[in-house]
CSV table of C-alpha atoms in Angstrom, one decimal:
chain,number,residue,atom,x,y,z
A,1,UNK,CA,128.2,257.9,55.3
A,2,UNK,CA,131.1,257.5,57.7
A,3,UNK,CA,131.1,257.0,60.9
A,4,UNK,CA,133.3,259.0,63.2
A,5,UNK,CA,135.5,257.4,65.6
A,6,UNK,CA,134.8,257.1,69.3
A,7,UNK,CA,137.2,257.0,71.8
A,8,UNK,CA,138.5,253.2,72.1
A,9,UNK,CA,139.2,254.0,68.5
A,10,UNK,CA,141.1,256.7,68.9
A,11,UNK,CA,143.4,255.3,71.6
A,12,UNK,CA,143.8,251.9,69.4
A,13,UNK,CA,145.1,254.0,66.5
A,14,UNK,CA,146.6,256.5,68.5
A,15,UNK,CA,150.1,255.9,67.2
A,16,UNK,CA,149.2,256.6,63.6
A,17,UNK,CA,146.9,259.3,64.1
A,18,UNK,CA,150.0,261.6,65.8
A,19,UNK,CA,151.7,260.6,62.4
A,20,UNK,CA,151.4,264.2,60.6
A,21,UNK,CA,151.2,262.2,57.2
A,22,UNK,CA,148.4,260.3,58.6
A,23,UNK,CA,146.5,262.3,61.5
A,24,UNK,CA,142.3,261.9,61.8
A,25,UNK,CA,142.1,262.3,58.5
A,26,UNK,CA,143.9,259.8,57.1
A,27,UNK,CA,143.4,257.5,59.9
A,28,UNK,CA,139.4,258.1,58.9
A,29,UNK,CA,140.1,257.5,55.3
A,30,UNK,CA,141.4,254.1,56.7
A,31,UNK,CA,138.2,253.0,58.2
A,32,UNK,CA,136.0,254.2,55.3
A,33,UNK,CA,138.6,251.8,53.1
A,34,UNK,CA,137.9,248.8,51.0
A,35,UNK,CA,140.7,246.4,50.3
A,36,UNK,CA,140.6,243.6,48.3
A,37,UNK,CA,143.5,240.7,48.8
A,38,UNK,CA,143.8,237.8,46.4
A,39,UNK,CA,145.6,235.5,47.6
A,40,UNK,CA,146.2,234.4,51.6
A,41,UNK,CA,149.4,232.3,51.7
A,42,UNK,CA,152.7,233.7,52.5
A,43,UNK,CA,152.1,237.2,50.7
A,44,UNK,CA,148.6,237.6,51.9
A,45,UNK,CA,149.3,236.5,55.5
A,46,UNK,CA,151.0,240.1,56.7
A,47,UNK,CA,149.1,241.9,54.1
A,48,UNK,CA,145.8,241.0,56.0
A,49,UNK,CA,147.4,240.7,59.2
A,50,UNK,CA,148.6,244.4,58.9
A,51,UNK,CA,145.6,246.1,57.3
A,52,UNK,CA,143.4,244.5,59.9
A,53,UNK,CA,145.5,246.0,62.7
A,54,UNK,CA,146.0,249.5,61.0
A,55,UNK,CA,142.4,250.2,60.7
A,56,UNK,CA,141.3,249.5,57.3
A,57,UNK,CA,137.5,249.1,58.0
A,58,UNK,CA,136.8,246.5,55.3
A,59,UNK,CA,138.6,243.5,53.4
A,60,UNK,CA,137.7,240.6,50.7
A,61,UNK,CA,140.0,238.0,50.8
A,62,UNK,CA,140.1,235.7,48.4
A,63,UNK,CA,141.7,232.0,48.2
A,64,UNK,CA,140.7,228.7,47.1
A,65,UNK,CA,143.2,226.7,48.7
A,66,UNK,CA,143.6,225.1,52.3
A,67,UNK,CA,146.2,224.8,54.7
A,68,UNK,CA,148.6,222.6,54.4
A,69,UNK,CA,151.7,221.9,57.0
A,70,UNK,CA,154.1,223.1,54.3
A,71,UNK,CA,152.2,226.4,54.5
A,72,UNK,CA,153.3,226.6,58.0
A,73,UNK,CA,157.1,227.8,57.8
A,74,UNK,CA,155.9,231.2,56.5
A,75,UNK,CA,152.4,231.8,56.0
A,76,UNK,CA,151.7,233.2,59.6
A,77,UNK,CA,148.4,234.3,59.7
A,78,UNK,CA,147.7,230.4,59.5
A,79,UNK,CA,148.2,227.7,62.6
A,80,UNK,CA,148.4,223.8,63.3
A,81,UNK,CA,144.9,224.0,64.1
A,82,UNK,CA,143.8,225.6,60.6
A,83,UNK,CA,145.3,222.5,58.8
A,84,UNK,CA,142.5,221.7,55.7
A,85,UNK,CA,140.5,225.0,56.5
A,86,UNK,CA,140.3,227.1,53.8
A,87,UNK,CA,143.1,229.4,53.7
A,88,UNK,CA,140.8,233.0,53.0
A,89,UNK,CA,138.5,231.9,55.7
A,90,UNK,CA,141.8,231.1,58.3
A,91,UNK,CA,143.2,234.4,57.1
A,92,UNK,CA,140.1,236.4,58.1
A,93,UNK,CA,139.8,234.7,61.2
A,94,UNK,CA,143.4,235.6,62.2
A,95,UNK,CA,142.7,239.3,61.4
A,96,UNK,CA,139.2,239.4,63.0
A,97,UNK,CA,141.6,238.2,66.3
A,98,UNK,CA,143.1,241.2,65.8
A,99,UNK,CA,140.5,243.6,65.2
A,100,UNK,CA,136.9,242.9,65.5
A,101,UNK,CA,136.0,246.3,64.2
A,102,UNK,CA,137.0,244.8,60.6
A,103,UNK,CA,134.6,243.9,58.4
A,104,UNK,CA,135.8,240.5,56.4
A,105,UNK,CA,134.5,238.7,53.3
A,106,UNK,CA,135.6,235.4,52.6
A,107,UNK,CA,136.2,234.3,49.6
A,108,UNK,CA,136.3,231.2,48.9
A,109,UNK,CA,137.3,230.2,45.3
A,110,UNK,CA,139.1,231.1,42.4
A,111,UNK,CA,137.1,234.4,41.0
A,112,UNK,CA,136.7,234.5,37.3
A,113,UNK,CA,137.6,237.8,34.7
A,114,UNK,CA,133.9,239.1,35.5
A,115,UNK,CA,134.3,238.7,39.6
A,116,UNK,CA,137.5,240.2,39.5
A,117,UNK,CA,136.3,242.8,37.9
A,118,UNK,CA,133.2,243.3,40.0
A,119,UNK,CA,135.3,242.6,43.2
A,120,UNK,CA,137.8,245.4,42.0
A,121,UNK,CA,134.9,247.4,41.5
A,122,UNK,CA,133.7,247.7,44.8
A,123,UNK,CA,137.5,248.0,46.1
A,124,UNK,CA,139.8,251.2,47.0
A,125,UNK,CA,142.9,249.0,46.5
A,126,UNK,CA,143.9,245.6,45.4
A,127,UNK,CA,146.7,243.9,46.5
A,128,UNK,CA,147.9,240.6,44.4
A,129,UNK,CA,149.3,238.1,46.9
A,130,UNK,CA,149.4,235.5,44.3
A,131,UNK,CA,151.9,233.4,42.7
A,132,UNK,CA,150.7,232.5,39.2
A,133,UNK,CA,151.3,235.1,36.2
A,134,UNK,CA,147.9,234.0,34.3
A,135,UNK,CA,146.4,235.1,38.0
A,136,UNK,CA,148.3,238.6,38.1
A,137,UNK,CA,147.7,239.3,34.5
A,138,UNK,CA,143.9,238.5,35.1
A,139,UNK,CA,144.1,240.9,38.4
A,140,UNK,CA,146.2,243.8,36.1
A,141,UNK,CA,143.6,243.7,33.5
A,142,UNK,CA,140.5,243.9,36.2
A,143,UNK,CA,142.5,246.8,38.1
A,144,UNK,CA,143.0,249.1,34.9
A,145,UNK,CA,139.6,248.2,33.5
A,146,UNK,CA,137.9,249.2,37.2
A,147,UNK,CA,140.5,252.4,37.4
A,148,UNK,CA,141.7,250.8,40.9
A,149,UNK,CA,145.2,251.1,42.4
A,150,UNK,CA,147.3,247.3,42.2
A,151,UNK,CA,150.1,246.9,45.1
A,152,UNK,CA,151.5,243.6,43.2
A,153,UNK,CA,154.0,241.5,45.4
A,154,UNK,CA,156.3,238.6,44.5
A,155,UNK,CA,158.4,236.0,45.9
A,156,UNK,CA,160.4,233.3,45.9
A,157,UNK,CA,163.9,231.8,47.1
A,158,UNK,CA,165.9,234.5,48.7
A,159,UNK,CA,164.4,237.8,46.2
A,160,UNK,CA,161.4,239.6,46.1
A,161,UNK,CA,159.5,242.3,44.5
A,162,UNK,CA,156.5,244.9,44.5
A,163,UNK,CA,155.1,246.9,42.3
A,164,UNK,CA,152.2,249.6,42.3
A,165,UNK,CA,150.2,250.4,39.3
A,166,UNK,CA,147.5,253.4,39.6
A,167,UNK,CA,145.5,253.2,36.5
A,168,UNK,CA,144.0,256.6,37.9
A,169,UNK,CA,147.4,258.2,36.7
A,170,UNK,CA,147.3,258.6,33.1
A,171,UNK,CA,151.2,258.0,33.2
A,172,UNK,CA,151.3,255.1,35.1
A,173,UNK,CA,151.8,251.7,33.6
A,174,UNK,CA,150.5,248.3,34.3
A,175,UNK,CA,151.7,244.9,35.3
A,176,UNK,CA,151.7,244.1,31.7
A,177,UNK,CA,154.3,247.0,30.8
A,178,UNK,CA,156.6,245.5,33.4
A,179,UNK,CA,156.1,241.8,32.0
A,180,UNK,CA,154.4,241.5,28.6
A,181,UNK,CA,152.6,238.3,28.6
A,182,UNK,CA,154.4,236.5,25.8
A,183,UNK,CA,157.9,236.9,28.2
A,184,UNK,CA,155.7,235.7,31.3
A,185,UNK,CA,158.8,233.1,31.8
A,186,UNK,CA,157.5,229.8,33.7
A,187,UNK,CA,154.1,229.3,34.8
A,188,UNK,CA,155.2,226.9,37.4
A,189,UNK,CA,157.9,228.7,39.5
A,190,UNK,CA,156.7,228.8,42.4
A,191,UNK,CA,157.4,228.4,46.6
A,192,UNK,CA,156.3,224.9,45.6
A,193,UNK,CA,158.8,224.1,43.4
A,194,UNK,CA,161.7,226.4,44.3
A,195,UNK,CA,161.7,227.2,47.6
A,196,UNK,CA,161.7,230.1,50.0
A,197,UNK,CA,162.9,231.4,52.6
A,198,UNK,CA,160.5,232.0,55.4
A,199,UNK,CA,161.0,236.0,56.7
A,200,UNK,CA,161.0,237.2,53.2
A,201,UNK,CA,157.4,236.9,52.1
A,202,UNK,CA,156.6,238.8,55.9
A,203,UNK,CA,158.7,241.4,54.1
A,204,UNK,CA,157.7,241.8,50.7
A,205,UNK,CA,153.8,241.6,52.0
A,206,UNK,CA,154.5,244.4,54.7
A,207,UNK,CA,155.4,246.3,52.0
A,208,UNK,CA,152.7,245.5,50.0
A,209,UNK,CA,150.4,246.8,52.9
A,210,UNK,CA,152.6,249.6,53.5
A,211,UNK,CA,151.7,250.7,49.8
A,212,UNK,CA,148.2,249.9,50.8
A,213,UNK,CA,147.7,252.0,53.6
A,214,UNK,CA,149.5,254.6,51.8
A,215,UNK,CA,147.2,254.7,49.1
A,216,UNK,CA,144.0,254.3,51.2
A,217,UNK,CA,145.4,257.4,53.8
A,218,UNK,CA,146.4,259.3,51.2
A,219,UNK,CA,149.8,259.8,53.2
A,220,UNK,CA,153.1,260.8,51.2
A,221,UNK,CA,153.4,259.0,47.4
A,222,UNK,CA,153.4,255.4,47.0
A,223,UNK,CA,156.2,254.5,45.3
A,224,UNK,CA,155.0,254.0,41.9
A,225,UNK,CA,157.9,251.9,40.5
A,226,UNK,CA,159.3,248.8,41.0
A,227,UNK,CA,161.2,247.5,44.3
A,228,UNK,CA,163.5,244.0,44.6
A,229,UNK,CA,164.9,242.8,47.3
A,230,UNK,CA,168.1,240.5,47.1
A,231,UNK,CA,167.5,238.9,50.9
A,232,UNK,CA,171.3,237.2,50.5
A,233,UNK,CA,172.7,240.7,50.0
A,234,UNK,CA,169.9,242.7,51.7
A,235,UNK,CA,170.3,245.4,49.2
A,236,UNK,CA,166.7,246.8,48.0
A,237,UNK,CA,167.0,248.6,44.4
A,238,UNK,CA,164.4,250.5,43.4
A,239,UNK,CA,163.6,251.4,39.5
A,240,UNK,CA,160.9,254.4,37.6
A,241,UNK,CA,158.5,252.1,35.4
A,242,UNK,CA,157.7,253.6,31.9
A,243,UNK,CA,154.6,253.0,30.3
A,244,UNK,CA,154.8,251.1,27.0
A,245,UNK,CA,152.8,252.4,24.5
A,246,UNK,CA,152.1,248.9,23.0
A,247,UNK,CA,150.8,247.5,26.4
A,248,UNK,CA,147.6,245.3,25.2
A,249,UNK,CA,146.4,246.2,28.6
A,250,UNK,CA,146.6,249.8,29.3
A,251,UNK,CA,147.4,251.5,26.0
A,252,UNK,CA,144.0,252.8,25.9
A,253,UNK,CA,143.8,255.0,28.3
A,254,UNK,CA,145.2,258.4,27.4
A,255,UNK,CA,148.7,259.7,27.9
């Protein structure tokens, strides 16, 4: 059972609670939320950053890798002295900085198609922070098999992307729809091999978190479609996402 808040917690998040779409309600809804993050590198970074600070009460983040010094031009909630820590642990420490009140699991390892599943499970949200499309096709297929909301985020060079799949919406589609895994393109592009530039993942992850808190709060609509950003041109497009009705993934559930 929830736990209302007491004063400190109402002045901390005074400045969302005056938010009509938000208000004690919402801002309630917030603390009583469950988000799970996989991934803590350049996406994850202001995705846990920003949740922490906004009041979700509980995140899992999950990441096998460490710091390295190449992380350091863009993953912020990493630091010199986090160099060869694990990357989900540095994470969480950065957000517990922020907010003590947050209650953090670290995850540290890759999480196979039953812990996804079971870490889904016990989520309100999942966010995918990841670069790898065998990771976000593993993520999609625990989200729509758990009938919990994906905020999927993508980056690299100057463009970016997110997405938000709600299995609980019998019209929605999954990341499959979007990009059916035998056009999943190359495995290996990636920051690692292509570059990027460093503001843009603090962009397309605030987003993601955006959706997030959106979601948890129950404030307004996410935006249930797809978003790019072109960061040479700054122009965002945003697009309606149909659901195919030969998705291996999500065809199953009913129309």
């Amino acid at each position: 059972m929830s736990q209302p808040m007491n004063d400190r917690q109402l002045l901390r998040y005074s400045r969302q609670i005056m938010l009509p779409q938000v208000d004690i309600e919402g801002q309630q809804r917030l603390l009583d939320g469950h988000a799970l993050i996989i991934g803590a590198g350049g996406l994850g970074s202001p995705v846990v950053l920003y949740l922490a600070a906004a009041g979700v009460g509980q995140l899992t983040i999950a990441d096998a890798d460490e710091v390295e010094i190449s992380n350091l031009q863009r993953q912020i909630a990493h630091h010199e002295a986090d160099l060869g820590v694990n990357k989900a642990a540095s994470a969480a420490a950065s957000a517990q900085a922020l907010n003590s009140d947050c209650r953090i699991h670290v995850v540290k390892r890759f999480l196979n198609d039953a812990e996804l599943l079971e870490a889904a499970r016990q989520a309100d949200v999942v966010l995918d922070c990841t670069d790898r499309f065998s990771s976000r096709y593993a993520i999609n297929a625990a989200c729509m098999e758990a009938g919990v909301p994906l905020v999927s985020g993508a980056a690299i060079r100057f463009s970016g992307q997110v997405a938000v799949f709600d299995p609980r919406d019998a019209q929605s589609p999954c990341y499959a729809c979007l990009y059916p895994p035998n056009d999943q393109g190359d495995e290996a592009l990636s920051c690692a091999e292509s570059g990027v530039i460093a503001p843009l993942v603090g962009m397309i992850g605030s987003f993601q978190a955006l959706e997030a808190i959106k979601l948890l709060a129950r404030s307004g609509s996410p935006h249930g479609g797809l978003s790019t950003f072109d960061g040479l041109s700054g122009e965002w497009r945003h697009f309606r996402l149909a659901k195919d009705p030969a998705c291996p993934v999500c065809n199953s559930r009913p129309l």
